[in-house]
Short mmCIF file of C-alpha atoms in Angstrom, two decimals:
data_model
loop_
_atom_site.label_atom_id
_atom_site.label_comp_id
_atom_site.label_asym_id
_atom_site.label_seq_id
_atom_site.Cartn_x
_atom_site.Cartn_y
_atom_site.Cartn_z
CA MET K 1 26.02 -78.07 -47.58
CA ALA K 2 29.42 -79.69 -46.97
CA ASP K 3 29.31 -81.23 -50.47
CA PHE K 4 28.45 -77.83 -51.87
CA GLN K 5 31.38 -76.19 -50.12
CA GLU K 6 33.65 -78.94 -51.40
CA LYS K 7 32.54 -78.24 -54.98
CA ILE K 8 33.29 -74.55 -54.56
CA GLY K 9 36.66 -75.39 -53.04
CA ASN K 10 37.50 -77.57 -56.06
CA LEU K 11 36.39 -74.85 -58.47
CA CYS K 12 38.18 -72.04 -56.64
CA PRO K 13 40.70 -73.04 -53.93
CA GLU K 14 41.11 -69.35 -52.99
CA ALA K 15 37.41 -69.06 -52.04
CA GLN K 16 36.51 -68.96 -48.34
CA CYS K 17 33.16 -70.40 -47.23
CA ASP K 18 31.20 -69.45 -44.11
CA ASP K 19 27.95 -71.30 -43.31
CA SER K 20 27.28 -69.65 -39.93
CA GLY K 21 24.62 -67.30 -41.36
CA GLU K 22 21.23 -67.95 -42.95
CA PHE K 23 22.84 -68.45 -46.38
CA LEU K 24 26.26 -69.79 -47.27
CA LEU K 25 28.71 -66.90 -47.70
CA VAL K 26 31.50 -67.33 -50.25
CA THR K 27 34.30 -64.76 -50.22
CA VAL K 28 36.31 -64.84 -53.44
CA PRO K 29 39.16 -62.71 -54.86
CA ASP K 30 38.05 -60.57 -57.78
CA GLU K 31 40.51 -62.15 -60.24
CA LYS K 32 38.84 -65.54 -59.61
CA TRP K 33 35.27 -64.24 -59.42
CA HIS K 34 34.21 -64.45 -63.08
CA ASP K 35 35.40 -68.05 -63.47
CA LEU K 36 33.61 -69.07 -60.27
CA ALA K 37 30.47 -67.16 -61.33
CA THR K 38 30.50 -69.01 -64.66
CA ALA K 39 30.68 -72.35 -62.85
CA LEU K 40 27.98 -71.36 -60.35
CA LYS K 41 25.60 -70.55 -63.16
CA ASN K 42 26.41 -73.23 -65.74
CA GLU K 43 27.43 -76.17 -63.54
CA MET K 44 25.53 -75.58 -60.30
CA HIS K 45 22.48 -73.87 -61.87
CA PHE K 46 22.49 -70.66 -59.86
CA ASP K 47 20.76 -69.01 -62.79
CA TYR K 48 18.95 -66.22 -60.96
CA LEU K 49 20.85 -63.19 -59.63
CA THR K 50 18.52 -62.22 -56.78
CA ALA K 51 20.37 -59.13 -55.56
CA LEU K 52 23.53 -57.16 -56.22
CA VAL K 53 24.45 -54.84 -53.34
CA GLY K 54 27.34 -52.38 -53.26
CA VAL K 55 28.93 -51.84 -49.83
CA ASP K 56 31.73 -49.64 -48.48
CA TRP K 57 33.50 -51.58 -45.70
CA ASN K 58 35.97 -48.69 -45.16
CA GLU K 59 39.07 -50.78 -45.82
CA GLU K 60 37.36 -52.35 -48.84
CA LEU K 61 34.82 -51.44 -51.52
CA GLY K 62 32.83 -54.33 -52.89
CA VAL K 63 29.66 -56.12 -53.80
CA MET K 64 27.42 -58.76 -52.23
CA TYR K 65 25.85 -61.04 -54.87
CA TYR K 66 22.80 -63.10 -53.83
CA LEU K 67 22.24 -66.08 -56.16
CA THR K 68 19.30 -68.49 -56.41
CA ASN K 69 19.00 -71.93 -57.99
CA THR K 70 15.55 -71.81 -59.61
CA ASP K 71 15.27 -75.62 -59.55
CA THR K 72 15.86 -76.09 -55.81
CA GLN K 73 15.27 -72.46 -54.63
CA GLU K 74 18.57 -72.75 -52.71
CA MET K 75 20.31 -69.42 -52.10
CA ILE K 76 23.94 -68.44 -51.51
CA HIS K 77 25.74 -65.13 -51.44
CA VAL K 78 29.17 -64.13 -52.65
CA LYS K 79 31.37 -61.29 -51.44
CA VAL K 80 33.81 -59.70 -53.90
CA ALA K 81 35.86 -56.65 -52.88
CA THR K 82 38.86 -54.49 -53.67
CA THR K 83 41.16 -52.51 -51.38
CA ASN K 84 41.93 -49.95 -54.11
CA ARG K 85 39.79 -46.93 -53.23
CA GLU K 86 41.47 -44.60 -55.73
CA GLN K 87 40.57 -46.70 -58.78
CA PRO K 88 38.26 -49.51 -57.60
CA ARG K 89 37.57 -52.16 -60.23
CA LEU K 90 35.80 -55.51 -60.19
CA HIS K 91 34.98 -57.95 -62.98
CA SER K 92 31.51 -57.67 -64.48
CA VAL K 93 29.09 -60.60 -64.53
CA SER K 94 26.64 -58.86 -66.89
CA ASP K 95 27.57 -61.39 -69.59
CA LEU K 96 26.32 -64.18 -67.28
CA TRP K 97 23.28 -62.53 -65.70
CA ALA K 98 21.81 -59.75 -67.86
CA VAL K 99 20.18 -58.12 -64.81
CA ALA K 100 23.70 -57.18 -63.63
CA ASN K 101 23.94 -54.63 -66.46
CA TYR K 102 21.83 -51.95 -64.75
CA GLN K 103 22.71 -53.09 -61.23
CA GLU K 104 26.44 -52.73 -61.81
CA ARG K 105 25.80 -49.28 -63.27
CA GLU K 106 23.97 -48.41 -60.04
CA VAL K 107 26.97 -49.54 -57.97
CA PHE K 108 29.29 -47.49 -60.22
CA ASP K 109 26.99 -44.48 -59.78
CA PHE K 110 27.02 -44.58 -55.98
CA TYR K 111 30.41 -46.17 -55.17
CA GLY K 112 32.60 -45.42 -58.19
CA ILE K 113 33.44 -49.10 -58.74
CA GLU K 114 34.16 -49.70 -62.43
CA PHE K 115 33.29 -53.13 -63.80
CA ILE K 116 35.75 -54.67 -66.21
CA ASN K 117 34.10 -55.93 -69.45
CA HIS K 118 30.82 -54.17 -68.67
CA PRO K 119 29.35 -53.01 -72.01
CA ASP K 120 28.09 -49.57 -70.91
CA MET K 121 29.89 -47.93 -67.97
CA ARG K 122 27.74 -44.87 -67.43
CA ARG K 123 26.04 -43.43 -64.35
CA PHE K 124 22.40 -44.44 -64.06
CA PHE K 125 20.57 -42.20 -61.58
CA LEU K 126 22.76 -39.14 -61.00
CA ARG K 127 23.66 -36.41 -63.46
CA ASN K 128 26.79 -37.09 -65.46
CA ASP K 129 28.40 -33.96 -63.95
CA TRP K 130 27.85 -35.13 -60.34
CA VAL K 131 30.99 -34.96 -58.22
CA GLY K 132 31.75 -37.95 -55.99
CA TYR K 133 30.00 -41.18 -55.05
CA PRO K 134 27.29 -40.61 -52.42
CA LEU K 135 27.15 -44.02 -50.73
CA ARG K 136 30.83 -44.10 -49.87
CA LYS K 137 31.56 -43.55 -46.19
CA ASP K 138 34.09 -40.82 -47.03
CA TYR K 139 31.71 -38.92 -49.35
CA ASP K 140 31.83 -35.13 -49.04
CA ASP K 141 28.19 -33.98 -49.06
CA SER K 142 28.91 -30.26 -48.77
CA PRO K 143 26.71 -28.11 -51.07
CA GLU K 144 29.83 -26.50 -52.52
CA LYS K 145 30.81 -29.82 -54.10
CA ASN K 146 27.44 -30.29 -55.81
CA PRO K 147 25.51 -27.00 -55.94
CA VAL K 148 21.94 -27.13 -57.25
CA PRO K 149 22.37 -27.01 -61.05
CA LEU K 150 20.49 -24.30 -62.89
CA ASP K 151 21.16 -25.63 -66.38
CA ASP K 152 19.78 -28.61 -68.26
CA GLU K 153 21.65 -31.87 -68.14
CA GLN K 154 23.30 -32.71 -71.44
CA ASN K 155 22.40 -35.98 -73.16
CA GLU K 156 24.91 -38.64 -72.19
CA ASP K 157 25.79 -40.04 -75.60
CA ASN K 158 29.31 -41.00 -74.62
CA THR K 159 30.00 -44.26 -72.87
CA TYR K 160 32.98 -46.52 -72.35
CA ARG K 161 33.94 -50.04 -71.41
CA LEU K 162 37.00 -51.54 -69.81
CA VAL K 163 38.28 -54.51 -71.79
CA GLU K 164 40.73 -57.01 -70.33
CA ASP K 165 43.03 -59.03 -72.55
CA GLU K 166 44.47 -62.50 -71.89
CA ASP K 167 47.46 -61.02 -70.06
CA GLY K 168 45.24 -59.11 -67.63
CA ASN K 169 45.87 -55.70 -69.16
CA VAL K 170 42.82 -53.42 -69.01
CA THR K 171 42.14 -50.96 -71.83
CA ARG K 172 39.46 -48.29 -71.91
CA ILE K 173 37.43 -48.22 -75.15
CA ASP K 174 35.15 -45.21 -75.70
CA GLY K 175 31.87 -45.60 -77.52
CA LYS K 176 28.53 -44.00 -78.34
CA VAL K 177 25.06 -44.87 -77.09
CA PHE K 178 23.56 -44.06 -80.50
CA ASP K 179 25.23 -43.78 -83.89
CA ASP K 180 25.19 -40.43 -85.64
CA ASP K 181 22.83 -41.67 -88.36
CA GLU K 182 20.17 -42.95 -85.91
CA TYR K 183 16.90 -41.05 -85.54
CA VAL K 184 16.31 -40.64 -81.80
CA ILE K 185 13.14 -39.33 -80.16
CA ASN K 186 12.20 -38.79 -76.52
CA VAL K 187 9.31 -40.67 -74.95
CA GLY K 188 8.81 -38.99 -71.57
CA PRO K 189 9.65 -37.96 -68.96
CA GLN K 190 6.50 -35.85 -68.90
CA HIS K 191 4.34 -38.30 -70.87
CA PRO K 192 1.58 -39.90 -68.73
CA SER K 193 2.00 -43.21 -70.51
CA THR K 194 5.53 -43.63 -69.14
CA HIS K 195 3.73 -44.02 -65.77
CA GLY K 196 5.85 -41.39 -64.06
CA VAL K 197 8.93 -39.34 -64.78
CA MET K 198 10.73 -41.95 -66.87
CA ARG K 199 12.45 -40.98 -70.10
CA TYR K 200 13.13 -43.29 -73.01
CA ARG K 201 15.57 -42.13 -75.67
CA THR K 202 14.23 -44.20 -78.51
CA SER K 203 15.87 -44.93 -81.83
CA ILE K 204 13.30 -45.61 -84.55
CA GLU K 205 13.18 -46.60 -88.21
CA GLY K 206 9.89 -45.43 -89.56
CA GLU K 207 7.48 -46.58 -86.85
CA LEU K 208 9.65 -49.45 -85.61
CA VAL K 209 11.61 -49.23 -82.38
CA LYS K 210 15.25 -50.22 -82.85
CA LYS K 211 16.71 -49.34 -79.44
CA VAL K 212 15.55 -47.87 -76.13
CA ASP K 213 17.98 -46.13 -73.77
CA VAL K 214 16.45 -45.78 -70.29
CA VAL K 215 17.16 -42.42 -68.63
CA SER K 216 16.20 -42.57 -64.97
CA GLY K 217 16.81 -40.65 -61.75
CA TYR K 218 14.37 -37.74 -62.14
CA ILE K 219 12.89 -38.43 -58.70
CA HIS K 220 15.89 -40.12 -57.09
CA ARG K 221 15.73 -39.12 -53.42
CA GLY K 222 18.73 -40.91 -51.96
CA ILE K 223 16.59 -43.02 -49.62
CA GLU K 224 19.32 -45.57 -48.93
CA LYS K 225 21.75 -42.79 -48.02
CA MET K 226 19.22 -41.14 -45.70
CA CYS K 227 18.57 -44.45 -43.93
CA GLU K 228 22.21 -44.57 -42.80
CA SER K 229 21.52 -41.55 -40.56
CA LEU K 230 18.24 -42.86 -39.09
CA THR K 231 17.40 -45.33 -36.36
CA TYR K 232 15.73 -48.61 -37.36
CA PRO K 233 12.15 -47.51 -36.55
CA GLN K 234 12.72 -44.28 -38.50
CA THR K 235 13.73 -46.16 -41.66
CA LEU K 236 10.31 -47.84 -41.94
CA LEU K 237 8.71 -44.68 -43.29
CA TYR K 238 10.71 -44.72 -46.52
CA THR K 239 9.59 -48.18 -47.62
CA GLU K 240 6.14 -46.75 -48.36
CA ARG K 241 7.70 -44.10 -50.60
CA LEU K 242 9.19 -46.69 -52.96
CA ASP K 243 6.43 -48.59 -54.76
CA TYR K 244 3.51 -46.78 -53.14
CA MET K 245 1.16 -49.45 -54.55
CA SER K 246 3.10 -51.99 -52.50
CA ALA K 247 3.41 -49.84 -49.38
CA HIS K 248 2.26 -52.35 -46.77
CA ILE K 249 4.26 -55.15 -48.40
CA ASN K 250 7.53 -53.19 -48.58
CA ARG K 251 7.21 -52.10 -44.97
CA HIS K 252 6.44 -55.69 -43.97
CA CYS K 253 9.68 -56.81 -45.62
CA LEU K 254 11.86 -54.36 -43.70
CA CYS K 255 10.10 -55.29 -40.43
CA LEU K 256 10.76 -58.98 -41.13
CA CYS K 257 14.43 -58.29 -41.83
CA ILE K 258 14.94 -56.28 -38.62
CA GLU K 259 12.97 -58.86 -36.60
CA LYS K 260 15.12 -61.63 -38.07
CA ALA K 261 18.27 -59.77 -36.99
CA MET K 262 16.81 -59.22 -33.50
CA GLY K 263 15.58 -62.80 -33.15
CA LEU K 264 12.15 -61.36 -32.37
CA GLU K 265 9.01 -63.51 -32.55
CA VAL K 266 5.91 -61.68 -33.78
CA PRO K 267 2.46 -62.57 -32.33
CA ARG K 268 0.35 -64.74 -34.62
CA ARG K 269 -2.50 -62.24 -34.72
CA ALA K 270 -0.14 -59.48 -35.81
CA GLU K 271 1.31 -61.62 -38.60
CA LEU K 272 -2.19 -62.54 -39.77
CA ILE K 273 -3.22 -58.87 -39.91
CA ARG K 274 -0.02 -58.05 -41.78
CA MET K 275 -0.74 -60.74 -44.36
CA MET K 276 -4.28 -59.45 -44.91
CA MET K 277 -3.01 -55.91 -45.39
CA ASP K 278 -0.45 -57.22 -47.89
CA GLU K 279 -3.13 -58.95 -49.95
CA LEU K 280 -5.44 -55.94 -49.87
CA MET K 281 -2.48 -53.88 -51.09
CA ARG K 282 -1.80 -56.37 -53.90
CA LEU K 283 -5.48 -56.33 -54.90
CA SER K 284 -5.48 -52.53 -54.95
CA SER K 285 -2.30 -52.50 -57.05
CA HIS K 286 -3.69 -54.93 -59.64
CA LEU K 287 -6.86 -52.86 -59.90
CA LEU K 288 -4.74 -49.80 -60.64
CA SER K 289 -2.72 -51.78 -63.17
CA TYR K 290 -5.94 -52.82 -64.92
CA GLY K 291 -7.12 -49.20 -65.04
CA CYS K 292 -3.82 -47.78 -66.34
CA LEU K 293 -3.23 -50.49 -68.95
CA THR K 294 -6.73 -50.08 -70.34
CA MET K 295 -6.53 -46.28 -70.37
CA ASP K 296 -3.22 -46.40 -72.21
CA GLN K 297 -5.09 -48.16 -74.99
CA GLY K 298 -8.01 -45.76 -75.00
CA ALA K 299 -10.46 -47.61 -72.74
CA THR K 300 -11.25 -44.68 -70.43
CA THR K 301 -14.34 -46.34 -68.95
CA ALA K 302 -12.30 -49.32 -67.75
CA PHE K 303 -9.92 -46.93 -66.03
CA PHE K 304 -12.72 -45.60 -63.84
CA TYR K 305 -13.95 -49.12 -63.11
CA GLY K 306 -10.61 -50.01 -61.54
CA PHE K 307 -10.58 -46.87 -59.42
CA ARG K 308 -14.15 -47.46 -58.29
CA GLU K 309 -13.31 -50.77 -56.58
CA ARG K 310 -10.01 -49.48 -55.17
CA GLU K 311 -12.02 -47.04 -53.05
CA LEU K 312 -13.41 -49.97 -51.07
CA ILE K 313 -9.87 -51.04 -50.16
CA TYR K 314 -8.79 -47.51 -49.32
CA ASP K 315 -11.81 -47.18 -47.03
CA ILE K 316 -10.66 -50.32 -45.18
CA PHE K 317 -7.16 -48.88 -44.81
CA ASP K 318 -8.60 -45.57 -43.66
CA LYS K 319 -10.68 -47.16 -40.89
CA THR K 320 -7.83 -49.16 -39.39
CA CYS K 321 -4.74 -47.13 -40.27
CA GLY K 322 -6.11 -43.60 -40.44
CA ALA K 323 -4.60 -43.09 -43.90
CA ARG K 324 -5.27 -44.24 -47.43
CA MET K 325 -1.91 -44.46 -49.21
CA SER K 326 1.05 -44.14 -46.83
CA MET K 327 -0.37 -46.00 -43.87
CA SER K 328 2.64 -46.40 -41.51
CA TYR K 329 0.73 -49.31 -39.98
CA MET K 330 3.24 -52.13 -39.65
CA THR K 331 6.00 -51.70 -37.12
CA ILE K 332 8.86 -53.70 -35.64
CA GLY K 333 7.19 -56.48 -33.66
CA GLY K 334 3.71 -56.33 -35.22
CA VAL K 335 1.26 -53.56 -36.10
CA VAL K 336 0.68 -50.21 -34.36
CA ALA K 337 -2.99 -50.91 -33.51
CA ASP K 338 -5.57 -53.64 -33.77
CA VAL K 339 -7.96 -53.71 -36.74
CA HIS K 340 -11.22 -51.75 -36.83
CA PRO K 341 -14.21 -53.67 -35.40
CA GLU K 342 -15.79 -53.77 -38.88
CA PHE K 343 -12.58 -54.95 -40.56
CA ILE K 344 -13.59 -58.55 -41.25
CA ASN K 345 -17.05 -57.60 -42.56
CA ASP K 346 -15.54 -54.87 -44.74
CA VAL K 347 -12.94 -57.24 -46.22
CA ARG K 348 -15.57 -59.87 -46.99
CA HIS K 349 -17.80 -57.25 -48.62
CA CYS K 350 -14.86 -56.00 -50.71
CA CYS K 351 -14.08 -59.57 -51.82
CA ASP K 352 -17.69 -60.14 -52.87
CA VAL K 353 -17.86 -56.88 -54.83
CA VAL K 354 -14.54 -57.34 -56.65
CA THR K 355 -15.42 -60.96 -57.52
CA GLU K 356 -18.55 -59.75 -59.32
CA LYS K 357 -16.88 -56.75 -60.92
CA LEU K 358 -14.06 -58.88 -62.38
CA LYS K 359 -16.67 -60.40 -64.71
CA GLU K 360 -17.54 -56.88 -65.81
CA TYR K 361 -13.86 -56.06 -66.40
CA HIS K 362 -13.40 -59.08 -68.64
CA LYS K 363 -16.61 -58.38 -70.53
CA LEU K 364 -15.61 -54.78 -71.17
CA PHE K 365 -11.95 -55.22 -72.11
CA SER K 366 -10.36 -58.69 -72.03
CA GLY K 367 -12.17 -59.98 -75.10
CA ASN K 368 -12.27 -56.69 -76.97
CA VAL K 369 -10.85 -57.19 -80.45
CA ILE K 370 -8.78 -54.00 -80.27
CA ALA K 371 -7.31 -54.99 -76.91
CA VAL K 372 -6.49 -58.50 -78.12
CA ASN K 373 -4.80 -57.22 -81.27
CA ARG K 374 -2.80 -54.65 -79.29
CA MET K 375 -1.56 -57.16 -76.67
CA LYS K 376 -1.48 -60.71 -78.04
CA GLY K 377 1.97 -61.60 -79.36
CA VAL K 378 3.29 -58.11 -78.53
CA GLY K 379 6.31 -57.53 -76.31
CA ILE K 380 7.27 -61.17 -75.84
CA LEU K 381 9.63 -62.01 -72.97
CA SER K 382 10.84 -65.62 -72.98
CA LYS K 383 11.23 -67.67 -69.81
CA GLU K 384 15.00 -67.75 -70.27
CA ASP K 385 15.17 -63.96 -70.62
CA ALA K 386 12.86 -63.45 -67.64
CA ILE K 387 15.24 -65.46 -65.44
CA ASN K 388 18.32 -63.82 -66.97
CA TYR K 389 16.97 -60.34 -66.27
CA ALA K 390 15.54 -61.41 -62.86
CA VAL K 391 12.03 -60.39 -63.88
CA THR K 392 9.66 -61.61 -61.19
CA GLY K 393 6.07 -60.98 -60.13
CA PRO K 394 3.23 -61.13 -62.67
CA SER K 395 5.60 -60.27 -65.55
CA GLY K 396 7.89 -63.19 -64.70
CA ARG K 397 5.04 -65.64 -64.16
CA ALA K 398 3.51 -64.62 -67.49
CA SER K 399 6.72 -65.99 -69.06
CA GLY K 400 6.39 -69.34 -67.29
CA CYS K 401 8.65 -68.63 -64.27
CA HIS K 402 7.92 -70.17 -60.89
CA CYS K 403 8.98 -67.10 -58.92
CA ASP K 404 6.29 -66.28 -56.34
CA VAL K 405 8.21 -65.67 -53.09
CA ARG K 406 5.12 -66.73 -51.12
CA LYS K 407 5.59 -70.21 -52.63
CA CYS K 408 9.37 -70.38 -53.21
CA HIS K 409 10.46 -68.92 -49.86
CA PRO K 410 7.31 -68.85 -47.67
CA TYR K 411 7.16 -66.15 -45.00
CA SER K 412 4.50 -64.82 -42.64
CA LEU K 413 1.58 -67.32 -42.60
CA TYR K 414 1.41 -68.03 -46.33
CA ASN K 415 2.16 -71.70 -45.76
CA GLU K 416 -1.16 -71.94 -43.88
CA VAL K 417 -3.42 -70.75 -46.70
CA GLU K 418 -4.30 -72.35 -50.01
CA PHE K 419 -3.81 -70.42 -53.23
CA ASP K 420 -2.48 -71.05 -56.71
CA GLU K 421 0.57 -69.50 -58.27
CA VAL K 422 -0.75 -68.15 -61.57
CA ILE K 423 1.70 -69.11 -64.34
CA LEU K 424 1.16 -68.59 -68.07
CA GLU K 425 3.53 -69.42 -70.90
CA ASN K 426 3.38 -66.92 -73.78
CA GLY K 427 5.24 -64.04 -72.11
CA ASP K 428 3.39 -61.39 -74.14
CA SER K 429 1.47 -58.30 -73.03
CA MET K 430 -1.81 -60.24 -72.96
CA ASP K 431 -0.44 -62.89 -70.59
CA ARG K 432 1.02 -60.25 -68.29
CA TYR K 433 -2.42 -58.64 -68.17
CA MET K 434 -4.18 -61.96 -67.59
CA VAL K 435 -1.84 -63.02 -64.77
CA ARG K 436 -2.85 -59.92 -62.81
CA MET K 437 -6.52 -60.51 -63.50
CA LYS K 438 -6.25 -64.11 -62.25
CA GLU K 439 -4.08 -63.08 -59.28
CA MET K 440 -6.90 -60.83 -58.08
CA GLU K 441 -8.99 -63.99 -57.72
CA GLU K 442 -6.17 -65.61 -55.71
CA CYS K 443 -5.91 -62.51 -53.47
CA ILE K 444 -9.60 -62.83 -52.73
CA LYS K 445 -9.16 -66.54 -51.99
CA ILE K 446 -6.39 -65.75 -49.48
CA LEU K 447 -8.34 -62.90 -47.87
CA ARG K 448 -11.42 -65.06 -47.31
CA GLN K 449 -9.34 -67.72 -45.58
CA CYS K 450 -7.67 -65.04 -43.46
CA CYS K 451 -11.05 -63.65 -42.42
CA ASP K 452 -11.99 -67.10 -41.12
CA MET K 453 -8.64 -67.42 -39.32
CA LEU K 454 -8.95 -63.96 -37.76
CA GLU K 455 -12.48 -64.72 -36.57
CA LYS K 456 -11.17 -67.80 -34.75
CA GLU K 457 -8.57 -65.58 -33.07
CA GLY K 458 -11.39 -63.60 -31.45
CA ILE K 459 -12.20 -59.92 -31.27
CA GLU K 460 -9.07 -59.01 -29.32
CA GLY K 461 -5.57 -60.38 -29.06
CA GLU K 462 -1.90 -59.49 -28.95
CA TYR K 463 -1.00 -57.44 -32.01
CA ILE K 464 2.55 -56.39 -31.14
CA ALA K 465 5.48 -58.06 -29.40
CA LYS K 466 7.45 -56.50 -26.59
CA VAL K 467 10.18 -54.54 -28.33
CA PRO K 468 13.11 -52.74 -26.65
CA LYS K 469 12.83 -48.96 -26.71
CA LEU K 470 16.31 -48.76 -28.22
CA ILE K 471 16.87 -51.29 -31.00
CA LYS K 472 20.42 -52.55 -31.32
CA LEU K 473 21.43 -55.25 -33.76
CA PRO K 474 24.53 -57.41 -33.49
CA ALA K 475 27.23 -57.06 -36.12
CA GLY K 476 26.26 -58.97 -39.24
CA HIS K 477 24.18 -58.83 -42.39
CA TRP K 478 20.77 -60.20 -43.33
CA TYR K 479 18.62 -60.49 -46.44
CA GLN K 480 14.83 -60.76 -46.57
CA GLN K 481 12.49 -60.88 -49.54
CA VAL K 482 8.72 -60.84 -49.94
CA GLU K 483 6.33 -61.01 -52.87
CA GLY K 484 5.58 -57.39 -53.71
CA SER K 485 2.82 -56.22 -56.01
CA ARG K 486 5.28 -56.21 -58.94
CA GLY K 487 7.71 -58.94 -57.98
CA ALA K 488 10.28 -60.01 -55.42
CA PHE K 489 11.10 -57.08 -53.14
CA GLY K 490 14.25 -57.54 -51.06
CA VAL K 491 15.96 -55.82 -48.14
CA TYR K 492 19.68 -56.12 -47.42
CA LEU K 493 20.56 -54.96 -43.92
CA GLU K 494 24.06 -54.70 -42.49
CA SER K 495 24.90 -53.71 -38.93
CA ASP K 496 28.33 -52.89 -37.51
CA GLY K 497 27.08 -53.63 -33.95
CA ASP K 498 27.59 -50.00 -32.90
CA PRO K 499 27.13 -49.89 -29.07
CA LYS K 500 25.84 -46.30 -29.11
CA PRO K 501 22.24 -45.89 -27.81
CA PHE K 502 20.67 -44.81 -31.12
CA GLN K 503 22.10 -47.41 -33.48
CA LYS K 504 21.76 -46.81 -37.21
CA PRO K 505 22.07 -49.23 -40.15
CA TYR K 506 25.59 -49.49 -41.55
CA ARG K 507 24.05 -50.33 -44.93
CA LEU K 508 20.40 -50.64 -45.95
CA HIS K 509 19.61 -51.58 -49.55
CA PHE K 510 16.21 -52.02 -51.14
CA GLN K 511 16.22 -54.55 -53.99
CA SER K 512 13.56 -53.13 -56.28
CA PRO K 513 11.53 -55.40 -58.58
CA CYS K 514 10.73 -52.42 -60.83
CA PHE K 515 14.42 -51.73 -61.42
CA ASN K 516 14.65 -55.18 -63.01
CA LEU K 517 11.40 -54.67 -64.93
CA VAL K 518 12.62 -51.51 -66.64
CA GLY K 519 15.73 -53.46 -67.65
CA VAL K 520 13.71 -55.43 -70.23
CA VAL K 521 12.07 -52.43 -71.90
CA ASP K 522 14.66 -52.38 -74.70
CA LEU K 523 14.46 -56.16 -75.12
CA THR K 524 10.65 -56.34 -75.31
CA CYS K 525 10.10 -53.18 -77.38
CA LYS K 526 12.75 -53.79 -80.04
CA ASP K 527 11.27 -54.28 -83.55
CA ASN K 528 7.77 -53.43 -82.31
CA LEU K 529 5.80 -50.35 -83.32
CA ILE K 530 6.39 -47.12 -81.41
CA ALA K 531 2.71 -47.24 -80.39
CA ASP K 532 3.30 -50.70 -78.92
CA LEU K 533 5.96 -49.30 -76.59
CA ILE K 534 3.16 -47.76 -74.52
CA THR K 535 1.24 -51.06 -74.38
CA ILE K 536 4.32 -53.10 -73.51
CA THR K 537 5.54 -50.84 -70.72
CA ALA K 538 2.02 -50.64 -69.28
CA SER K 539 1.82 -54.45 -69.23
CA ILE K 540 5.24 -54.65 -67.52
CA ASP K 541 3.73 -52.35 -64.87
CA TYR K 542 6.65 -50.66 -63.12
CA VAL K 543 6.42 -47.79 -60.62
CA ILE K 544 9.04 -45.04 -61.00
CA PRO K 545 9.75 -44.24 -57.30
CA ASP K 546 10.58 -47.93 -56.81
CA ILE K 547 13.23 -47.63 -59.55
CA ASP K 548 14.69 -44.29 -58.50
CA ARG K 549 14.47 -44.75 -54.75
#
């Protein structure tokens, strides 16, 4: 680490390094940030922008950048801030990491920070007539400022970028999203094949897609803002309202992050149960993905097949958790109750059934000539683009990326079980589909090993640690990621060490894998048929509440 800090010091003498936390923290002045970012990516191979988090530190507005070297899996984070609250500006890194395009727009939307040299400085989630920036600490949330609008939102065709010349002078250049002679149609937000209330303003020539402008925010609920007024146990609820097909996994991630900040050790039995619930959730999610992808291509029978087997998993959840979708089962320190007495037998039965039914799924759809023609070679995402856009999960692994958090940054008890990271190379819709089909087999492999491990633990055991009634975290910040159903799900947690009894997070950010997935819709759909847009987006497999939050 000392050699690494020395390299950064040589590249940017103004940078300050702090290695007292879990990852090296580099604080750099904004005017030096882009040059350092270029060196970090090109010379030190930090090619994966893991997270980009806007924060209001009262005296400063800024961003935390979490970077990963995909060769060594080493992580660092960089803090860049400005003291100008009237006209806050930072330099964009969207030319280095393409995923920063949408993420910087999110920061602009909620904090009002403009990014110099960003190609498209528009709001992303909120209406273009919204007043103020909701995640600032001085935000005025009175209804008079933003009354409920009774008129339709106008299409945001106007955009701008801030261009800096060699002398450091910044000039605003206005532009258009679409040219006047382009033929633009709407796909969504009411269309079932957009998998939720997502709207694509799509420019076409004949039947070919030329450009897709993603219009999001139709179900934005301000979850991160609400979490700033809740205690730590109260925030857990909202993780299940993000990607609801990754509910257990998301909640697990937030629990891990809070437990890390507390220095709390979770009982082994509790962590084993958590891991089993995660894998059942992943299996359920992939079954839904199979059903939706097939239905989008007209295979209605296959859709019902996927739902048929998901009922077995929901029955398992129901017995132990008392709920089928939003389970509220994991908690800080473990789980709220031990598993149902029939849990192990039910999980083994589910594994046996799904193993047999997977053969039926392949026979019905995977080799179907229509399905193959609709998916093979369609919507190709290269390995380089997958890393550049931080596409993880099955979609990233279908492009040849080694990005499974369970392997790259093991957590829970995943280092005690044997399973394969499914990686394919073509990066097309067929490979994305096949990765999920093969991952269901790996889920079953993990679950069977966990059943054996849980049996050895005995019928009863400690399933929750002793946790203080009032949870108070020291001042600091932490980052935790897990392998969600659709990719790397991350939690950024910052505490100001408030001594008051009911301490609340100073900043809580959910790094959504689906937000990155929707960022490649334009890239993968361009020059494909308009009908292929439905196939491609179904194979990418995003969930809208995880994007909108």
